[in-house]
Tab-separated table of C-alpha atoms in Angstrom:
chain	number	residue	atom	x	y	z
V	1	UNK	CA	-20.058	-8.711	-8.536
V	2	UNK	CA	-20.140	-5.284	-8.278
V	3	UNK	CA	-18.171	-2.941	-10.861
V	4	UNK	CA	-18.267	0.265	-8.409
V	5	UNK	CA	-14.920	0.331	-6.364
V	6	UNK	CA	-15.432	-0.033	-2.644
V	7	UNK	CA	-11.292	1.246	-1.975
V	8	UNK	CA	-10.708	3.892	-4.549
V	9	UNK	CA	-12.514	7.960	-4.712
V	10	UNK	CA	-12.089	10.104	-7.550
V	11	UNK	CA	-10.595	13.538	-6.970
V	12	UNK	CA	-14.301	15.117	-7.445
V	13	UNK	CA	-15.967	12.778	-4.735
V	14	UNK	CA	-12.892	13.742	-2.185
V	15	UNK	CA	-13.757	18.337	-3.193
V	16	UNK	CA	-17.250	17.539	-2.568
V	17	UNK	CA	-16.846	16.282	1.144
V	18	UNK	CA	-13.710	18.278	1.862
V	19	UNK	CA	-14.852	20.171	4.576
V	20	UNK	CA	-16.970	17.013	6.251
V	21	UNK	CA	-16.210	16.729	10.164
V	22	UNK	CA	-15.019	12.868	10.357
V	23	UNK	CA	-13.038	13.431	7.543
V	24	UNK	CA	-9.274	13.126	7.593
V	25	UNK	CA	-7.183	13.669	4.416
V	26	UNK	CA	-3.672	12.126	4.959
V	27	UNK	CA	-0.675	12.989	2.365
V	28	UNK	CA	1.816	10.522	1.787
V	29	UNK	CA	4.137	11.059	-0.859
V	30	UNK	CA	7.675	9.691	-0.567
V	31	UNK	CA	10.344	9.435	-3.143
V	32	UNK	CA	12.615	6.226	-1.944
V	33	UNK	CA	16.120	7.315	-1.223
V	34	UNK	CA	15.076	11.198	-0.206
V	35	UNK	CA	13.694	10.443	3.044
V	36	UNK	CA	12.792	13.977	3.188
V	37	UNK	CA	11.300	14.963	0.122
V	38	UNK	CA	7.850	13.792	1.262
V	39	UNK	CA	7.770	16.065	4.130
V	40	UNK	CA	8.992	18.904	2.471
V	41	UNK	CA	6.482	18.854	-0.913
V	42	UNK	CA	4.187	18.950	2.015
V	43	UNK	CA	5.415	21.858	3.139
V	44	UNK	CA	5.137	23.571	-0.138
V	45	UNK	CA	1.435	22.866	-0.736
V	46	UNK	CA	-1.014	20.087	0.073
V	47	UNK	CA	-4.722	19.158	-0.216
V	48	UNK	CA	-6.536	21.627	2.398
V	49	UNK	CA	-6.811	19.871	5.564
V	50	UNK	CA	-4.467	16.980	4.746
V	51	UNK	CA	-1.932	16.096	7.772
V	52	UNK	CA	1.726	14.317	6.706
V	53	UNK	CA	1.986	10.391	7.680
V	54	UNK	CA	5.475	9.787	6.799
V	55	UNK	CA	6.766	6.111	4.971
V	56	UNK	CA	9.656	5.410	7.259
V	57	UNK	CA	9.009	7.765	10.643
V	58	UNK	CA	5.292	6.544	10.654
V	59	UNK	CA	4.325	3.382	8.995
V	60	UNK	CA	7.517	1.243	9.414
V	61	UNK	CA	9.424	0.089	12.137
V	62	UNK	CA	13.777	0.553	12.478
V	63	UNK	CA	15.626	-1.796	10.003
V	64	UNK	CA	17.262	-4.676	11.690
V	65	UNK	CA	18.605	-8.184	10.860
V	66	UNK	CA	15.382	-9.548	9.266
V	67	UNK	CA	12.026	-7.828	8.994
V	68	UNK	CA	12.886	-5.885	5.513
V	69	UNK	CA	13.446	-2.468	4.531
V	70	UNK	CA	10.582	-1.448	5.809
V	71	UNK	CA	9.312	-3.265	8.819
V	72	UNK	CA	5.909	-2.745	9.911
V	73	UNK	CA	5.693	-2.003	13.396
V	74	UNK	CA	3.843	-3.184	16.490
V	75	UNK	CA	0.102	-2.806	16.539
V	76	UNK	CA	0.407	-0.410	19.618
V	77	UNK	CA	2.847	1.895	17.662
V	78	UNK	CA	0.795	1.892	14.786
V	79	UNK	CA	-1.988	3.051	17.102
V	80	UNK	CA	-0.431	5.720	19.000
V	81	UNK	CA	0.903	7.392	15.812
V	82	UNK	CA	-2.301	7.286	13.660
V	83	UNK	CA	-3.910	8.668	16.932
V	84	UNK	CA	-1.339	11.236	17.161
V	85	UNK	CA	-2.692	12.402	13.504
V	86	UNK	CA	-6.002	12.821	14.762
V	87	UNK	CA	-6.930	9.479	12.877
V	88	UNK	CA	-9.989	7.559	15.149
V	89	UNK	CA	-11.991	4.335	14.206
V	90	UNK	CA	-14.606	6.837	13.285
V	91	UNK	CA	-12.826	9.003	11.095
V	92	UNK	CA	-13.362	8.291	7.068
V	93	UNK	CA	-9.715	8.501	5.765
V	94	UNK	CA	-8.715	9.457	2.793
V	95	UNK	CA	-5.318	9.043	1.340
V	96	UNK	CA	-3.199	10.325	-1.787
V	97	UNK	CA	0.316	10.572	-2.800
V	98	UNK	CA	2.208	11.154	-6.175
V	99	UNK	CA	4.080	7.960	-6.461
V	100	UNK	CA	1.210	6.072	-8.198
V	101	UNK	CA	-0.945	4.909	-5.090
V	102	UNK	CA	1.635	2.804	-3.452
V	103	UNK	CA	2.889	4.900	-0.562
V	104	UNK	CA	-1.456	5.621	0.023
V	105	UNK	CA	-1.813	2.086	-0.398
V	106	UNK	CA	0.415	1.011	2.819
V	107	UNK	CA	-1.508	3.326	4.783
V	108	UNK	CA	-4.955	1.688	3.432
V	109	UNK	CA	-3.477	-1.647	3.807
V	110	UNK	CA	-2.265	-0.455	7.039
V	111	UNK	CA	-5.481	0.621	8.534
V	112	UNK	CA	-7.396	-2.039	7.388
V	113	UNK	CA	-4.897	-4.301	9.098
V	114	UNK	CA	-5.609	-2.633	12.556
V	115	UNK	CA	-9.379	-3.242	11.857
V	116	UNK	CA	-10.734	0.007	9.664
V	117	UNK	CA	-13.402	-0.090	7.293
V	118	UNK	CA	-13.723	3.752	6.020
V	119	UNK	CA	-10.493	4.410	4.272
V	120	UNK	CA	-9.726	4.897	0.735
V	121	UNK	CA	-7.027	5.686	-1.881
V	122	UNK	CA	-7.464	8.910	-3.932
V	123	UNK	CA	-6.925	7.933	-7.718
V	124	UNK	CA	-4.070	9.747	-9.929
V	125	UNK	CA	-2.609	11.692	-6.702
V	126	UNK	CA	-1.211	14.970	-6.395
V	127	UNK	CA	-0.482	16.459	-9.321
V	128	UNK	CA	-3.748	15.520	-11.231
V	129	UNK	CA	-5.205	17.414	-8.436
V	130	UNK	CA	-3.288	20.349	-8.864
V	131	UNK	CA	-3.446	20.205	-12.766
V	132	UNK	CA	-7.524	20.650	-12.649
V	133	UNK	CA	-7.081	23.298	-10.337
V	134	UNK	CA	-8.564	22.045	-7.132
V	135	UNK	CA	-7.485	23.931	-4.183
V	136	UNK	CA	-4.369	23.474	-2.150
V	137	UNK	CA	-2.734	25.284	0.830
V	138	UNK	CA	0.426	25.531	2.344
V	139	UNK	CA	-1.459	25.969	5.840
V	140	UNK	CA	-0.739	23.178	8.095
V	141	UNK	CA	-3.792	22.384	9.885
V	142	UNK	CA	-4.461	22.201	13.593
V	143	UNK	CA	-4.537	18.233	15.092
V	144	UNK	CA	-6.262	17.436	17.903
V	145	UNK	CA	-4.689	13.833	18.658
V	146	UNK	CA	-6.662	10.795	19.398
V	147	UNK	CA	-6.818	7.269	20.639
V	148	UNK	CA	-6.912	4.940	18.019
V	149	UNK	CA	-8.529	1.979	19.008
V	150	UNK	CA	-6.840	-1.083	16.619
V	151	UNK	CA	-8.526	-4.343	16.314
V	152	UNK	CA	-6.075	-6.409	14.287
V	153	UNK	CA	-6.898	-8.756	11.319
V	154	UNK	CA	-3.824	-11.056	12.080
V	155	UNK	CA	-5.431	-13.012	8.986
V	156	UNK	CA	-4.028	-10.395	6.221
V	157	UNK	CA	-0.185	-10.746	7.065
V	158	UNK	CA	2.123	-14.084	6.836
V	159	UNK	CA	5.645	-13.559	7.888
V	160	UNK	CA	8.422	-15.595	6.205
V	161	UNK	CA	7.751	-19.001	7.667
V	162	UNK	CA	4.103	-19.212	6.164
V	163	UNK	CA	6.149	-18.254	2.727
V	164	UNK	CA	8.912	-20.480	3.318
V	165	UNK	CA	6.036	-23.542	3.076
V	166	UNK	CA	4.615	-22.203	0.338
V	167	UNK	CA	7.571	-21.625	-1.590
V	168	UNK	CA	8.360	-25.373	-0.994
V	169	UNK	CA	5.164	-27.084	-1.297
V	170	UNK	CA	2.530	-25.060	-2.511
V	171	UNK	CA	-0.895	-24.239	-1.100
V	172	UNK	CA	-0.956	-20.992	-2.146
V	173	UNK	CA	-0.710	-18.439	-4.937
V	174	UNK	CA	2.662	-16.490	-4.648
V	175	UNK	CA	2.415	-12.813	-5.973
V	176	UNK	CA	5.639	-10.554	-6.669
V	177	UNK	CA	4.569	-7.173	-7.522
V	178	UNK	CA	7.932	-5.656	-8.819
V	179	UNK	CA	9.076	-4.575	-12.341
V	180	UNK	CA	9.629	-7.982	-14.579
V	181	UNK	CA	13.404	-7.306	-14.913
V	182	UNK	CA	13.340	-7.113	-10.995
V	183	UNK	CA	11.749	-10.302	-10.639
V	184	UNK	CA	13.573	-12.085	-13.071
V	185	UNK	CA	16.987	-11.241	-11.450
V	186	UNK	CA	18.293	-8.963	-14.119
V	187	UNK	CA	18.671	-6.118	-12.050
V	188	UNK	CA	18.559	-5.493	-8.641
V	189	UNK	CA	18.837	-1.808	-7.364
V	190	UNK	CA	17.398	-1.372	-3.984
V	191	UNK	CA	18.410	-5.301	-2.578
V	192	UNK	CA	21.899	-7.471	-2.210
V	193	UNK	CA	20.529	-10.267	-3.958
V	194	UNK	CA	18.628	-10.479	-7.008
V	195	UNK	CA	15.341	-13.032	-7.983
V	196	UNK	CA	12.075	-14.282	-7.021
V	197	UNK	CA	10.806	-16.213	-4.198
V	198	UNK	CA	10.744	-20.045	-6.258
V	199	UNK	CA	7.369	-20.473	-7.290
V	200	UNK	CA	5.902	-16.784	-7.304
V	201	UNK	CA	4.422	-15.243	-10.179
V	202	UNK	CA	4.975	-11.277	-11.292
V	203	UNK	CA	2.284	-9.533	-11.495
V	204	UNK	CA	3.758	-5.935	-11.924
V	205	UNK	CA	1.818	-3.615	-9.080
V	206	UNK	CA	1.918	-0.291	-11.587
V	207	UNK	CA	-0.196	-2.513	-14.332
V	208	UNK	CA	-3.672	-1.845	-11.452
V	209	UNK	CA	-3.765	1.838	-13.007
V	210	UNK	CA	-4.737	2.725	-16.547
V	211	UNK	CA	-2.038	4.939	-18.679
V	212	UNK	CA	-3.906	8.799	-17.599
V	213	UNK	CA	-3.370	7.233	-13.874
V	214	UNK	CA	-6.558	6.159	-12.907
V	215	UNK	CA	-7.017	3.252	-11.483
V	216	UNK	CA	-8.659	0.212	-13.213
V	217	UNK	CA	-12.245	-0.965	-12.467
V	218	UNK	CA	-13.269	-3.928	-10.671
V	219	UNK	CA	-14.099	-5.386	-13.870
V	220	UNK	CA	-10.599	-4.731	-15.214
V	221	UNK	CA	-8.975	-5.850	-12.433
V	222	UNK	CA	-10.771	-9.089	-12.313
V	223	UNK	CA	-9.566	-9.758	-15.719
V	224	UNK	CA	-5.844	-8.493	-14.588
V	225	UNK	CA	-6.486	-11.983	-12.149
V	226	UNK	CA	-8.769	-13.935	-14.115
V	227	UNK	CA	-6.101	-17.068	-14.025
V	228	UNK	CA	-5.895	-17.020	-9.992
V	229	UNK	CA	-8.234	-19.225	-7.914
V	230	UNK	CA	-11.350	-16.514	-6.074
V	231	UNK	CA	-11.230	-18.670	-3.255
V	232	UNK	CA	-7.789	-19.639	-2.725
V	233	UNK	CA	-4.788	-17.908	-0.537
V	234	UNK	CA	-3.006	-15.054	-2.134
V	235	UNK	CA	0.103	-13.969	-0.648
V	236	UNK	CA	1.508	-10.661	-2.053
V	237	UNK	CA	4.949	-9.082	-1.965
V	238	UNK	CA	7.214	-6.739	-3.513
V	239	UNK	CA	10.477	-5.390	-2.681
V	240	UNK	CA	10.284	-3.914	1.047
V	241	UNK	CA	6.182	-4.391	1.566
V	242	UNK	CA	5.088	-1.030	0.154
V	243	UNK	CA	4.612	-1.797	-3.391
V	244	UNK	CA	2.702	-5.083	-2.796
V	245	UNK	CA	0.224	-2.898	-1.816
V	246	UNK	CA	-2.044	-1.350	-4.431
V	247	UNK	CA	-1.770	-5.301	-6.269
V	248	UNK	CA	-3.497	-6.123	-2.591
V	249	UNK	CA	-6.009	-3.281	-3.190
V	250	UNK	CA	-6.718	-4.161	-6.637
V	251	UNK	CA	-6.990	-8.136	-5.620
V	252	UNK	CA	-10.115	-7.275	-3.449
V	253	UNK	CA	-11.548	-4.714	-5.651
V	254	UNK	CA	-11.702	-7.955	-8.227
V	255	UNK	CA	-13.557	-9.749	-5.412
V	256	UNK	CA	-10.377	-12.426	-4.041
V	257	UNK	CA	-11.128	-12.269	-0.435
V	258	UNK	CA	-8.299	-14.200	1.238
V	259	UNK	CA	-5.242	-11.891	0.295
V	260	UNK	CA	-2.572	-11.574	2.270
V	261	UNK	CA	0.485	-9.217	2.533
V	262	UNK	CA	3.876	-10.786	2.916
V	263	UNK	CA	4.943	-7.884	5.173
V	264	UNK	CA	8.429	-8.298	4.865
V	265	UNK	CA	8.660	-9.347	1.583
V	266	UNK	CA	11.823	-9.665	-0.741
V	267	UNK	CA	14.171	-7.657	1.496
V	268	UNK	CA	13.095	-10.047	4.268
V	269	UNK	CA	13.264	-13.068	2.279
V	270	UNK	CA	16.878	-12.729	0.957
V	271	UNK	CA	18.206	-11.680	4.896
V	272	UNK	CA	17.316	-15.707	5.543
V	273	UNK	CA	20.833	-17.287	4.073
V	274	UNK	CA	19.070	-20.555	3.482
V	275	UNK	CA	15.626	-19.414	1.987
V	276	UNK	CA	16.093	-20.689	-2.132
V	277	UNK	CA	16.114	-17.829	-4.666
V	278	UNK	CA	14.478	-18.473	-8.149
V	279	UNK	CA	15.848	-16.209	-11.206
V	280	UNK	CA	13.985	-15.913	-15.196
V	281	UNK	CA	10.535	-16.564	-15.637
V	282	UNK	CA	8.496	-18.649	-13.779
């Protein structure tokens, strides 16, 4: 197994190919509850050449009776607005934020979903960029839209039924990716209900980054895992399917090759009156 990370680009490797034709640098910071304050850091100043792709206006779908807080929406509409960012099945994609990885993460996860193999996650985000005094612009630069041609991996998402089984009966390693006290049902601040999914196991999504922000290597994350099967189904999930994210990242990165993303996760799981809710450790 290789130690080299095949997902993740240092801030150095992103300066040196800046300027690079089939390059496309997307922003994505989001602070949950200000819906706006991603757009508007933006605004401020951003890594030259970076175009916005907004958490809630571009990568998830309206909010209705089940599907989570943040729904992800149809293939086609996926499409059409990573097109409309100038994003093509050609174009090498690089992604940052300055919430940790996770809002970069859903639009890795995302992309890989709809069948793309060049895109990456910057590591530390933002304000480590800033801090070393790499160069940032408040220029917003000139897209020339696209067709994005999507060929899904249906294979990396399970909706609630898939869980539902495993939940009851096994076959498959659960994953919750939220804060321990979140998971165990102590608190609950984003959600009506508070738990687990019965069965799951918490393996918090922030612990896939070292303390300078960084994220961990292959080798680290492999040991993060070590007590998971390599071969066997993962299913991952957080809170509203963002935050499951980077744990899916760091899963492959450690070489587990059948991980999938519980798109809907918690928020969906809980809008199901019937589905069982587990509280305390596991």
């Amino acid at each position: 197994m290789t130690n080299q990370p095949k997902h993740v680009v240092s801030k150095k490797w992103l300066l040196a190919r800046l300027y690079e034709p089939d390059l496309v640098v997307v922003d994505c910071r989001f602070q949950l509850g200000k819906p706006a304050s991603g757009q508007e850091t933006y605004a401020e100043s951003h890594i030259p050449r970076a175009v916005y792709v907004d958490l809630e206006r571009d990568l998830s779908a309206p909010i209705s009776e089940h599907g989570g807080r943040h729904p992800l929406p149809d293939v086609e509409t996926l499409a059409e607005r990573l097109g409309r960012a100038g994003i093509s099945r050609e174009s090498r994609v690089v992604a940052y934020d300055d919430q940790g990885g996770a809002m970069a993460s859903r639009l890795w996860w995302v992309l890989r979903y709809l069948g793309h193999e060049q895109v990456y996650v910057m590591e530390e985000g933002y304000s480590a960029w800033v801090r070393d005094g790499y160069p940032t612009t408040a220029d917003q630069p000139v897209v020339v839209p696209t067709a994005y041609e999507a060929a899904p991996r249906p294979d990396m998402l399970v909706g609630v039924e898939r869980v539902r089984e495993v939940a009851l009966h096994g076959g498959a390693v659960l994953i919750d990716s939220r804060d321990p006290e979140r998971y165990r049902g102590e608190v609950e601040p984003l959600d009506r209900k508070a738990g687990h999914i019965p069965g799951a196991i918490n393996r918090v999504w922030s612990a896939g980054r070292r303390e300078d922000g960084t994220w961990k290597s292959p080798e680290e994350q492999r040991a993060r895992f070590a007590d998971l099967p390599q071969d066997g189904e993962i299913i991952v999930y957080c809170g509203s399917g963002v935050t499951a994210t980077p744990n899916v990242l760091a899963l492959q990165e450690a070489g587990f090759a059948n991980v999938k993303l519980y798109g809907g996760s918690w928020s969906d799981w809980i809008s199901y009156s019937k589905n069982p809710i587990a509280t305390g450790d596991e």
